[in-house]
Coordinates of C-alpha atoms in Angstrom, one line a residue:
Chain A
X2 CA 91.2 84.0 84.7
X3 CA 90.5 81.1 82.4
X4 CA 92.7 78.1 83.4
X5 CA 92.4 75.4 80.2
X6 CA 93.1 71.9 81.2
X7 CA 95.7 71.7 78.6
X8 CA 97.5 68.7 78.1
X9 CA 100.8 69.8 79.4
X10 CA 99.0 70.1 83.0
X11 CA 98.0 68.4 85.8
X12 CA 94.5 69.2 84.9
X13 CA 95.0 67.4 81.3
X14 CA 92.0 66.1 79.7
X15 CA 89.6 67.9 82.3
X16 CA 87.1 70.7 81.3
X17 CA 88.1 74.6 81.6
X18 CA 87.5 76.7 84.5
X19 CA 86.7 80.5 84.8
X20 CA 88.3 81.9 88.4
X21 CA 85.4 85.0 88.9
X22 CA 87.3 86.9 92.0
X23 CA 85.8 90.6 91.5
X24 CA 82.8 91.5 93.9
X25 CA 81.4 90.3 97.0
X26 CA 77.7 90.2 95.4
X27 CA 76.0 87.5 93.3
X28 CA 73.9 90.0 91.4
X29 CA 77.1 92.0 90.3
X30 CA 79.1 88.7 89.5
X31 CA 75.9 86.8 87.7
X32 CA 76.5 87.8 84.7
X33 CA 80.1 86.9 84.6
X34 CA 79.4 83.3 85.8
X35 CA 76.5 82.8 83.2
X36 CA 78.9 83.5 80.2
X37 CA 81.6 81.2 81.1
X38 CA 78.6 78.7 81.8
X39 CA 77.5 79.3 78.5
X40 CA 81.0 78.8 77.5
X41 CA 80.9 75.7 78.9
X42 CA 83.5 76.5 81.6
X43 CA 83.0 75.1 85.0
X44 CA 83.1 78.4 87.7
X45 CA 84.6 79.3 90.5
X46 CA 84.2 82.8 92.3
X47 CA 85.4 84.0 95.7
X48 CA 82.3 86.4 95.4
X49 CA 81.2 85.7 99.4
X50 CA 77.4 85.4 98.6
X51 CA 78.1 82.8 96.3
X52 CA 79.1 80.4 99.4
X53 CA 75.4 80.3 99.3
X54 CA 73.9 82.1 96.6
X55 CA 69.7 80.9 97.8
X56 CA 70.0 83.6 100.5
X57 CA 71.1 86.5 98.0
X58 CA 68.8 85.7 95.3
X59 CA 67.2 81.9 95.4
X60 CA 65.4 82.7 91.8
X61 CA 68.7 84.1 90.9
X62 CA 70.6 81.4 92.3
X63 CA 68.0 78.5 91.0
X64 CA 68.8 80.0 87.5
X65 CA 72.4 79.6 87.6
X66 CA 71.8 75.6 89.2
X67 CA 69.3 75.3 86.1
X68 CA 72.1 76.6 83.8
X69 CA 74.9 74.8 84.8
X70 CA 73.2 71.7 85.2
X71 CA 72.3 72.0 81.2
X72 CA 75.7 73.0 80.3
X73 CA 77.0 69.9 82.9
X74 CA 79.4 72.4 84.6
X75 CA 79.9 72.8 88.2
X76 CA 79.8 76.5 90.0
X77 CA 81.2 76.9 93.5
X78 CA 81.6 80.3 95.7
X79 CA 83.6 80.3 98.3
X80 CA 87.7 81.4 99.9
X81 CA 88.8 81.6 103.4
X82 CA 85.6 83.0 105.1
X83 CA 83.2 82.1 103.7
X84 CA 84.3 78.6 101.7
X85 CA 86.8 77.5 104.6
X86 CA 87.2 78.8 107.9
X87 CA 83.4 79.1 108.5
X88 CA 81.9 76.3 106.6
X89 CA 84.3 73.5 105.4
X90 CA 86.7 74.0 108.2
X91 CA 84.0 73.8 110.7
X92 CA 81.9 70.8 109.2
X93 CA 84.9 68.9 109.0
X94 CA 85.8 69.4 113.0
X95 CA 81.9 68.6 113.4
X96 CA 81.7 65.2 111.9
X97 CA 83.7 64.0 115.1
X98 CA 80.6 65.5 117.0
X99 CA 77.1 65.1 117.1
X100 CA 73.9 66.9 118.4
X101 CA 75.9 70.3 118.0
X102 CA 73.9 72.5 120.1
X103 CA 76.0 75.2 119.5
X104 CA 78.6 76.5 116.9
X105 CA 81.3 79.7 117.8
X106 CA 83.2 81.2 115.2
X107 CA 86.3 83.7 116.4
X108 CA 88.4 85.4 114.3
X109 CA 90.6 88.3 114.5
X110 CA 92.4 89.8 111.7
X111 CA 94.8 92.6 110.9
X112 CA 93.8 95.1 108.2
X113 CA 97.0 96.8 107.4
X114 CA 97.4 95.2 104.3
X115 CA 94.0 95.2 102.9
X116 CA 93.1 97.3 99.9
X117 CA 91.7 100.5 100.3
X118 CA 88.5 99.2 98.7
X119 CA 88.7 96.7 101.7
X120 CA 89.4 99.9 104.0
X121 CA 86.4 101.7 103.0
X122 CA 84.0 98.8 103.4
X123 CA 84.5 98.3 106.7
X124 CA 84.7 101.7 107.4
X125 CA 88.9 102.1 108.1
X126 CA 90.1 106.0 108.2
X127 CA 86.2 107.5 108.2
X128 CA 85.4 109.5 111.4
X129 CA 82.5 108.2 113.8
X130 CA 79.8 110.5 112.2
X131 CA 81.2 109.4 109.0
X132 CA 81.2 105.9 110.0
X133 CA 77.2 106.0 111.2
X134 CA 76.2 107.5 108.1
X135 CA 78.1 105.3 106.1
X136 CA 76.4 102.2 107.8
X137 CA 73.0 103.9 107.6
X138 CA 73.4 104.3 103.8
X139 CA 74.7 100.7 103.0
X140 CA 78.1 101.6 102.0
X141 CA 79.8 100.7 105.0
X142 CA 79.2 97.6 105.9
X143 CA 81.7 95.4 107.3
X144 CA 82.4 91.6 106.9
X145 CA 79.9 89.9 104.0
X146 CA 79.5 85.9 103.9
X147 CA 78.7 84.7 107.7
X148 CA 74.6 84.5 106.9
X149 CA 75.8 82.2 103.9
X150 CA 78.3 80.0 106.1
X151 CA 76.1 79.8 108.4
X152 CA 73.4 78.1 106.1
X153 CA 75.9 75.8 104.5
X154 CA 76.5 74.9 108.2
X155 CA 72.7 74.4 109.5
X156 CA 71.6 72.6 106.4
X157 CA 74.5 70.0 106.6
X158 CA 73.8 69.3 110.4
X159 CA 70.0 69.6 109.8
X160 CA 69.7 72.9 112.1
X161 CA 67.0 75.4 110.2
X162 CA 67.8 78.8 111.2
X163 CA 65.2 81.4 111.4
X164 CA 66.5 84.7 111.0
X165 CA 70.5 86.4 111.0
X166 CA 71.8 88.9 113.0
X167 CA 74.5 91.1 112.8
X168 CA 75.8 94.1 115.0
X169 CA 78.6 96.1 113.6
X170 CA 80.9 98.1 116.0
X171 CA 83.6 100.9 114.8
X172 CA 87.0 101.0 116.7
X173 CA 88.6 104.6 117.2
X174 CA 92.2 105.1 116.7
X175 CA 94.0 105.7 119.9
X176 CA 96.7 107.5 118.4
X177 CA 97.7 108.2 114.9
X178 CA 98.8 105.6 112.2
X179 CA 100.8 105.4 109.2
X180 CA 100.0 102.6 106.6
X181 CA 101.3 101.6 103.7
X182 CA 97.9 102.7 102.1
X183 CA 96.1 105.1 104.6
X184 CA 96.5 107.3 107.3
X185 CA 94.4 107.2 110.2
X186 CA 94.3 110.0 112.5
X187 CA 93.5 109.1 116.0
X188 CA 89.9 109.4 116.7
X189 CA 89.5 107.7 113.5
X190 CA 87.7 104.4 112.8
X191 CA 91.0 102.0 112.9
X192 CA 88.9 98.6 113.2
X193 CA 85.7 97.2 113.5
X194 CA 83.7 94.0 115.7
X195 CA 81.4 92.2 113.7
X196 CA 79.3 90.0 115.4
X197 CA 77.0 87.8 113.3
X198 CA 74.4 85.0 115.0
X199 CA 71.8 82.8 113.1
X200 CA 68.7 81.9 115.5
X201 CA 67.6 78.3 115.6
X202 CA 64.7 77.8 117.7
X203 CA 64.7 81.1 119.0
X204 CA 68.4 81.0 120.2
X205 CA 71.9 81.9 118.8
X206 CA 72.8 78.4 117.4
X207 CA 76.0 79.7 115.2
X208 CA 77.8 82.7 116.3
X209 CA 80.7 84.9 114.7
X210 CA 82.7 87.2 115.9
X211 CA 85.2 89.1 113.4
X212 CA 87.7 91.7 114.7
X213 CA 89.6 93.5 112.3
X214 CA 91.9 96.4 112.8
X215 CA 94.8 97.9 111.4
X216 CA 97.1 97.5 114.6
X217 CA 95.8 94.5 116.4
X218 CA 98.5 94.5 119.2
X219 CA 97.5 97.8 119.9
X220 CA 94.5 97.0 121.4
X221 CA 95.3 93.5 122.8
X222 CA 94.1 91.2 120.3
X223 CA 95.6 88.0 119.0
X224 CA 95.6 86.9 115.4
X225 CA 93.4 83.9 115.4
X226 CA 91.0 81.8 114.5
X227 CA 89.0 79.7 117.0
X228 CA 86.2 77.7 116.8
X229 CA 84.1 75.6 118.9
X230 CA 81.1 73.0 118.6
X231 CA 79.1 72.2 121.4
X232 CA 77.8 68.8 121.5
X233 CA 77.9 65.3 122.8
X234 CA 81.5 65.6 121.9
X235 CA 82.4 69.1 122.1
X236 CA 85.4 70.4 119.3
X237 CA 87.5 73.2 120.2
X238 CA 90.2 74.2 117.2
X239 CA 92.3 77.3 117.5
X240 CA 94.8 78.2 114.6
X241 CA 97.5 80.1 115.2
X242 CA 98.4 82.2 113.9
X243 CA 94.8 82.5 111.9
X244 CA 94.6 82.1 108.7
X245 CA 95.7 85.2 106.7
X246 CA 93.2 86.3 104.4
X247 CA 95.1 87.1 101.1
X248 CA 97.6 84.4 100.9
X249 CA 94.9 81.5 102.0
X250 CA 92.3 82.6 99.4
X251 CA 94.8 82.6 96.9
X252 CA 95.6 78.6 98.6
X253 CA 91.8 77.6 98.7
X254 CA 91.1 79.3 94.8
X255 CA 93.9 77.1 93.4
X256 CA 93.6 73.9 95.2
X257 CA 89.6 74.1 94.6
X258 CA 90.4 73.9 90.4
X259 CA 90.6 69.8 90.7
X260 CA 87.3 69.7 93.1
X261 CA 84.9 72.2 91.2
X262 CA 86.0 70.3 87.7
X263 CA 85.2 67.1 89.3
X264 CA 82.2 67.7 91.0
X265 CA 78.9 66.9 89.5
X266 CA 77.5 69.8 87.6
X267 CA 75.3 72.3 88.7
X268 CA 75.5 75.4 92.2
X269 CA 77.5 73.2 94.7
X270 CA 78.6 74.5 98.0
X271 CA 81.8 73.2 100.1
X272 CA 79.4 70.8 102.1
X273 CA 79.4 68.8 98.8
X274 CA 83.1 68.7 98.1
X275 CA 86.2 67.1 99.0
X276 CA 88.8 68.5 100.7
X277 CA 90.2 71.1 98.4
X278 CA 94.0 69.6 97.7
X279 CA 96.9 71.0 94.8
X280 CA 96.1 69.9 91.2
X281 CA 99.5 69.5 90.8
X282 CA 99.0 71.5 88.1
X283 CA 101.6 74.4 86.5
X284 CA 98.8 77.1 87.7
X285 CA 101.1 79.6 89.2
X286 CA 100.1 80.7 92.7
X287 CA 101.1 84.4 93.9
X288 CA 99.5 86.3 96.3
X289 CA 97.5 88.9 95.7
X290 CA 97.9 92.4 96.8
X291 CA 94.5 92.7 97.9
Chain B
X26 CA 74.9 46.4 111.9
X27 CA 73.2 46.4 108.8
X28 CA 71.3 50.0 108.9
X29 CA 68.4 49.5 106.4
X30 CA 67.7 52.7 104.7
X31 CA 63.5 52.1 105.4
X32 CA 60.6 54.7 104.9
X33 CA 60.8 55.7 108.7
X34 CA 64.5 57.2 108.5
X35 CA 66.4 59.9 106.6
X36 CA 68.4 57.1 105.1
X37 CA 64.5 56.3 103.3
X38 CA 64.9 55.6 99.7
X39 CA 68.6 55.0 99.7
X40 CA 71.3 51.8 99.7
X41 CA 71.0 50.0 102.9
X42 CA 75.2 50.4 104.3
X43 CA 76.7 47.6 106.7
X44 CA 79.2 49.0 109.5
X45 CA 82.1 46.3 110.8
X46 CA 84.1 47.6 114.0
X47 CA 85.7 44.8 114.6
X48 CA 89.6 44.4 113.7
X49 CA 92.0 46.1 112.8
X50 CA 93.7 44.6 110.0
X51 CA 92.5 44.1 106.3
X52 CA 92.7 40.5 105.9
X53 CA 90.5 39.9 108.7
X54 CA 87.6 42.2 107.7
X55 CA 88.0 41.4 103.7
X56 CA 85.8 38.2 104.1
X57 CA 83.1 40.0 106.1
X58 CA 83.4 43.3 103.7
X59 CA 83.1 40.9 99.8
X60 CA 80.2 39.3 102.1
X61 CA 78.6 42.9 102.7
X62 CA 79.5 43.8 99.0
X63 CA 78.0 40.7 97.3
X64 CA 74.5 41.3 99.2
X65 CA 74.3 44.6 97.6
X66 CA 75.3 46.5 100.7
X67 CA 77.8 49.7 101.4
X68 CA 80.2 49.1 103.9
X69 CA 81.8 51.2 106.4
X70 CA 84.2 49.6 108.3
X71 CA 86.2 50.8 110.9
X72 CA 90.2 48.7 110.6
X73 CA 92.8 50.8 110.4
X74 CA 94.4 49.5 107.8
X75 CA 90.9 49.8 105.3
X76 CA 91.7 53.9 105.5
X77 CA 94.0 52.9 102.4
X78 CA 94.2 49.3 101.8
X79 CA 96.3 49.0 99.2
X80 CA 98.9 49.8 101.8
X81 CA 98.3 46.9 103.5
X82 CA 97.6 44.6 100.7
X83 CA 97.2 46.1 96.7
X84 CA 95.9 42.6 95.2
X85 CA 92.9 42.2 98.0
X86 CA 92.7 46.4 97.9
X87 CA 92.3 45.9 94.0
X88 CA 89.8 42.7 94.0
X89 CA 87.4 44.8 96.9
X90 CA 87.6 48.3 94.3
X91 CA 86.2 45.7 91.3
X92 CA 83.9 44.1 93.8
X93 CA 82.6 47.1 94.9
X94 CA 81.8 48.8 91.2
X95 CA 80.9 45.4 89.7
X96 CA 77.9 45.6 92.5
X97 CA 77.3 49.5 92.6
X98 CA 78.2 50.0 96.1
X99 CA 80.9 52.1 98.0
X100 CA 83.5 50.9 100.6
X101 CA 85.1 53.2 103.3
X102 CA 87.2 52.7 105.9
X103 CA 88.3 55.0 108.9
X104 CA 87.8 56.2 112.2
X105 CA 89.3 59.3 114.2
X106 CA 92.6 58.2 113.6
X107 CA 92.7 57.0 110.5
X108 CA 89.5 59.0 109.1
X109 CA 89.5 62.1 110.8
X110 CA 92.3 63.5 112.8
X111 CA 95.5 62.4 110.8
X112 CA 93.8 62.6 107.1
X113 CA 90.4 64.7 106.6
X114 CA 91.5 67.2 109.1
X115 CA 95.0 67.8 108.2
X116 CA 93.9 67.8 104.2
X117 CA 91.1 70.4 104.8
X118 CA 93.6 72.5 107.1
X119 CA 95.7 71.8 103.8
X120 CA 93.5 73.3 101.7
X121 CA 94.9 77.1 103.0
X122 CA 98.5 76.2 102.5
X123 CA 100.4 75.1 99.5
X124 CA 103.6 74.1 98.4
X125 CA 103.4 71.8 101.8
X126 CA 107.2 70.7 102.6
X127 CA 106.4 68.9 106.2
X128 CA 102.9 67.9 108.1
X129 CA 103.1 66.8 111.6
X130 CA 100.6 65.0 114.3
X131 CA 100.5 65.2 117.5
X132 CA 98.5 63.3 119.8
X133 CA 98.0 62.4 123.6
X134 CA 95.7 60.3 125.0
X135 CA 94.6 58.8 128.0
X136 CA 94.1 55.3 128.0
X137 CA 92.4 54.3 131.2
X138 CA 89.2 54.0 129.1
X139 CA 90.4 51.4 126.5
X140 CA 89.2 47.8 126.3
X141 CA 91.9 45.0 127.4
X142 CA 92.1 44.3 124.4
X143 CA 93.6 47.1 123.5
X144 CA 95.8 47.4 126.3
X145 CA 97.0 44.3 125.5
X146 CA 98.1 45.7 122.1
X147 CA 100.2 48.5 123.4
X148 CA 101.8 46.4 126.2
X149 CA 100.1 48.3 129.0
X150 CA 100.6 46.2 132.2
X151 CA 103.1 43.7 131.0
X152 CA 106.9 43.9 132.3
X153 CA 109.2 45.7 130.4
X154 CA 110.9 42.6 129.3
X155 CA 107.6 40.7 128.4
X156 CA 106.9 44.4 127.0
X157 CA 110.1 44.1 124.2
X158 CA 108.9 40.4 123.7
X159 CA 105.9 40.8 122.9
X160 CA 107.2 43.9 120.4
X161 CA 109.7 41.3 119.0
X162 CA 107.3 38.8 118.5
X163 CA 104.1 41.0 117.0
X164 CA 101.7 40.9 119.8
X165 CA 102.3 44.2 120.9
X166 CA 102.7 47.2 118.1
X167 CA 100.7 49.8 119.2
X168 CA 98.8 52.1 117.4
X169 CA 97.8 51.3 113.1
X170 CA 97.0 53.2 110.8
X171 CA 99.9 56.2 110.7
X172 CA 101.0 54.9 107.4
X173 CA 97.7 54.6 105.9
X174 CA 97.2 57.9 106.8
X175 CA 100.3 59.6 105.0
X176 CA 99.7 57.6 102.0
X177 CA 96.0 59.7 101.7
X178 CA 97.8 62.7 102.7
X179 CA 100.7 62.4 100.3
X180 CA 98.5 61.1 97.4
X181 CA 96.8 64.0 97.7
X182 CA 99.4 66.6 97.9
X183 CA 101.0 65.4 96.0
X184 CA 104.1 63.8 97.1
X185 CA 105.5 60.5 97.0
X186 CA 106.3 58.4 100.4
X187 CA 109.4 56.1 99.7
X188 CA 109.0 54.6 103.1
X189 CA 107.4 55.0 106.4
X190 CA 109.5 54.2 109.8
X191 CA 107.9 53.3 113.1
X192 CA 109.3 53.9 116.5
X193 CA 107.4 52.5 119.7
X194 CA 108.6 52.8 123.2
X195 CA 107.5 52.0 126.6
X196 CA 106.9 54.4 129.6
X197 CA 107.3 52.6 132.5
X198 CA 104.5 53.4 135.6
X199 CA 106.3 55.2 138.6
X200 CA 103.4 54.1 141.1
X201 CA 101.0 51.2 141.4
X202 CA 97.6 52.2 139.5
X203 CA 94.5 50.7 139.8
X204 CA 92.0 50.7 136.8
X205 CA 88.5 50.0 136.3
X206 CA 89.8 47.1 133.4
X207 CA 93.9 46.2 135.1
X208 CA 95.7 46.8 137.5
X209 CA 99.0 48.4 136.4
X210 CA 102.3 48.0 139.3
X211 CA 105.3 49.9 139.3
X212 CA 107.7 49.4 137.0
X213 CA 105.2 47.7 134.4
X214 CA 104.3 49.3 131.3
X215 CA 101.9 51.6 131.9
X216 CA 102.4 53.8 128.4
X217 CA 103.5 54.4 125.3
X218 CA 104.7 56.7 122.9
X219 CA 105.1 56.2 119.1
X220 CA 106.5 57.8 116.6
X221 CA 105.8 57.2 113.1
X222 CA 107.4 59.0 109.8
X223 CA 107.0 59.1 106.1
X224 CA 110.0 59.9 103.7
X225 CA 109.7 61.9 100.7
X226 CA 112.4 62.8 98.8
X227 CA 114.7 61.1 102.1
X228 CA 114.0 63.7 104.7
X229 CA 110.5 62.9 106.8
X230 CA 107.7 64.8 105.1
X231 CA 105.1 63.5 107.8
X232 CA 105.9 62.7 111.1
X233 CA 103.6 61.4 113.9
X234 CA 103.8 61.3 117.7
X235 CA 101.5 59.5 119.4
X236 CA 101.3 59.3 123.5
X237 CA 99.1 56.5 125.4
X238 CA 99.1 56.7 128.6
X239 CA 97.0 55.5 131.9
X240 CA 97.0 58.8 133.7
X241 CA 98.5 61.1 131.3
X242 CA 98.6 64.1 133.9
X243 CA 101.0 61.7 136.1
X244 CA 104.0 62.4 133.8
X245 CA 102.9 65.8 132.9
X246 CA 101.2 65.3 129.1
X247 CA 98.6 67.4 127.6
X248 CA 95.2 65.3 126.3
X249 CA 95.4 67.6 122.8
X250 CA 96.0 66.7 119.5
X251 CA 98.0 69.1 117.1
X252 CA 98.5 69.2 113.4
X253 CA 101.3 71.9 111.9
X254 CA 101.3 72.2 108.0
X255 CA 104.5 73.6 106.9
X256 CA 105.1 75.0 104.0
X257 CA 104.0 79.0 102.1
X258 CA 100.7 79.3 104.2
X259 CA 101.8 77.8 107.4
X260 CA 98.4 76.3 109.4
X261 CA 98.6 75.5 112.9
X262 CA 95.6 73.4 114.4
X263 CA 95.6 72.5 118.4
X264 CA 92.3 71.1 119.6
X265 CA 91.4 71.1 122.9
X266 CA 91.1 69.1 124.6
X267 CA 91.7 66.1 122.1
X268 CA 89.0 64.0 120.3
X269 CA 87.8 61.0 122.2
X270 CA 88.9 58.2 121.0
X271 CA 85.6 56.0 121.5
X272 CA 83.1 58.6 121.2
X273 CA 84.8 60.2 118.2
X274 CA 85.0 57.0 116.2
X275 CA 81.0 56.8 117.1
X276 CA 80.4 60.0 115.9
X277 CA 82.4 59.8 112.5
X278 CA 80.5 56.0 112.0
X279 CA 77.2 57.6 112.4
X280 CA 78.3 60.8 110.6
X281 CA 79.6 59.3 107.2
X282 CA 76.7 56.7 106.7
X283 CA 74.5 59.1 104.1
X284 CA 78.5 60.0 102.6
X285 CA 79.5 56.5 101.9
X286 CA 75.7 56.0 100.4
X287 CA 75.9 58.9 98.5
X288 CA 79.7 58.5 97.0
X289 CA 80.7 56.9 93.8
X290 CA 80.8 53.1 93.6
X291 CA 84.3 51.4 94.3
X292 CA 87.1 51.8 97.5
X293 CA 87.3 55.2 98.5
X294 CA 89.3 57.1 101.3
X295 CA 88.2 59.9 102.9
X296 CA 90.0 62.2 100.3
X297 CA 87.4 61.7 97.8
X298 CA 84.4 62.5 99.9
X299 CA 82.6 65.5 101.3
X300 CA 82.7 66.3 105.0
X301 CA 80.9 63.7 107.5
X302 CA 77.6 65.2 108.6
X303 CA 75.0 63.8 110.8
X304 CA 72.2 61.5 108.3
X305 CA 69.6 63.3 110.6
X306 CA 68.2 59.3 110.9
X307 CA 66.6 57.7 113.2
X308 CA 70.2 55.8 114.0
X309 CA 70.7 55.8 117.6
X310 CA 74.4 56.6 118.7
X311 CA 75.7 55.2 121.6
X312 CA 79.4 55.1 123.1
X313 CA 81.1 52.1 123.0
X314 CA 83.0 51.2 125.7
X315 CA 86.0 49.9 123.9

């Protein structure tokens, strides 16, 4: 989507902006983000590893810094998780802190209305063999974006994190389901726990937990978000409910417009920005089925 | 404190940034803030009423912007509360909603910690009768900064406060208590709670509660602070338990020194800048014990 900063809108007398929200990949969504560069439109894709495209690809992502810089257009990646709840959300709670010592993400989420794309990502509606050999060959594979929150996070509080982990966990169905757009038989994968950590002097500085499943009161778990810094001031936050992952990316892509336009140009990340706030603008917000 | 940005700190190579914590109100700090301003220096300062000072007063707000860009330097104020809690937090939080139609604060505190000075201010320890004299005559008022506040919130939401209403009310103590700073007998003041609310479109668009007290757990309160965004992506924040008061305002000092450096020259609120995130300086943070 191309939004022009017509003079009609809010966003009057401001450059264009390309809205990139296809893949989770930098290398797939590259080349989409270099045209509108080259077009001269400043970028902004909910493509996770563009929270913080240097881990993906740092050539890759130096390129498109270099380019946009050139072109004096800003790029920013980044929705809920990563580009909010992980990052933003969790710097902001940290500035009343200091010496974090420790940073826990949790966030629990119900998958019922995620795409079947979604679905077959994380593994939703395969059987366990399945679900192993679908890890095993890469095409399974759960929740992307922590390893780049968790950079954006450690850079701004000067943490340097040595390595990422992440254990991936499939949930059998206890019974059978009936959604919208699946079925799962019991003994099915119904849900997954993601658990992410980034090691900072050989200990789990930032962890993550993501639960996702297709019936979370089934299996006793509450939709929300919590996080928590440790410190000299610790910071708790919980949101309830949590954030819900279609409607709030389609919040955080449209109140970003004003902040990526007015950014200075060149690969920015939400450690740079502002909060992201409405451009006022007659940009018309729906939610996404996906 | 003048913290000189030399070769030995993070801060090497940048503006040199003066911090004032000393009043609340904007005519009192102008004089030291054009002084910090006409030596070349940033200033962060710490009144209430700085968070937006054209609140307070628009021709002095005004003459401190041109100051400001006329010597290339940036002026910020806040704390927790303004700053953090009822502005930067509850715009980020914002950033997942849209179409917000009501925010509201809630905070509890325990004020057993506070300076006399700031006991004074809320009335704690006076009679109830000295307590609505003192209210009549403008040596008590309680908390400031609610107002400056909404005006960040609702400039950048959007929405346009027609006025802002104040409520402030006793709490009488039920027992003698002794403190390490008064002594508070029964039947003094030994509390407060204080509503504020801004009007848009003449319903209250953002309300807050605030609740001193010297031993909250005495009449059964809850040390958290609570922001609900209303509106088509609800977002529910509790923190627990709530943000220190004097070690929050510490950390948010120390935290926004290498943001205020680093943002555009001019007044600015903490709408326009980037979350607060430790200058990884030599800057040594202590608590204050007012």
């Amino acid at each position: 989507v191309v939004i022009t900063g017509d003079r009609s809108s809010a966003l009057a007398g401001t450059a264009d902006i390309l809205v990139i929200a296809t893949t989770s990949f930098l290398r797939d969504v590259a080349p989409d983000i270099k045209a509108g560069i080259e077009h001269g439109l400043n970028v902004l894709c909910t493509a996770e590893e563009m929270a913080y495209p240097w881990l993906a690809d740092e050539a890759l992502a130096n390129e498109l810094d270099a380019l946009a810089k050139r072109h004096k257009v800003t790029v920013l990646g980044g929705g809920v998780n990563p580009g909010f709840l992980s990052d933003a959300l969790v710097l902001t709670a940290a500035s009343a802190a200091w010496d974090v010592s420790h940073v826990s993400l949790k966030r629990a989420v119900n998958l019922s209305q995620f795409s079947a794309t979604v679905l077959r990502r994380v593994g939703v509606g395969f059987s366990p063999e399945e679900f192993d050999a679908g890890w095993q060959a890469g095409t399974i594979y759960g929740h992307i974006g922590f390893p780049e929150s968790m950079q954006v996070v450690a850079h701004s509080l000067g943490a340097r994190i040595e390595r990422t982990t992440k254990r991936f966990t499939g949930l059998l169905a206890e019974h059978d389901y009936t959604l919208e757009r699946a079925e799962i038989k019991k003994g099915a994968i119904a849900g997954f726990r993601q658990l992410a950590a980034a090691i900072v002097d050989g200990k789990p500085w930032f962890e993550a937990e993501f639960l996702g499943h297709i019936d979370p009161p089934s299996i006793g778990a509450v939709l929300q978000d919590e996080i928590q810094i440790d410190g000299q001031v610790p910071v708790h936050l919980l949101l309830t409910p949590g954030i819900p992952a279609q409607a709030g990316v389609a919040a955080l892509v449209a109140n970003s417009l004003r902040r990526v336009i007015d950014a200075r140009p060149g690969l920015v990340t939400v450690a740079d920005l502002p909060p992201a706030t409405p451009p006022a603008a007659t940009v018309s917000q729906t939610v996404p089925t996906a």
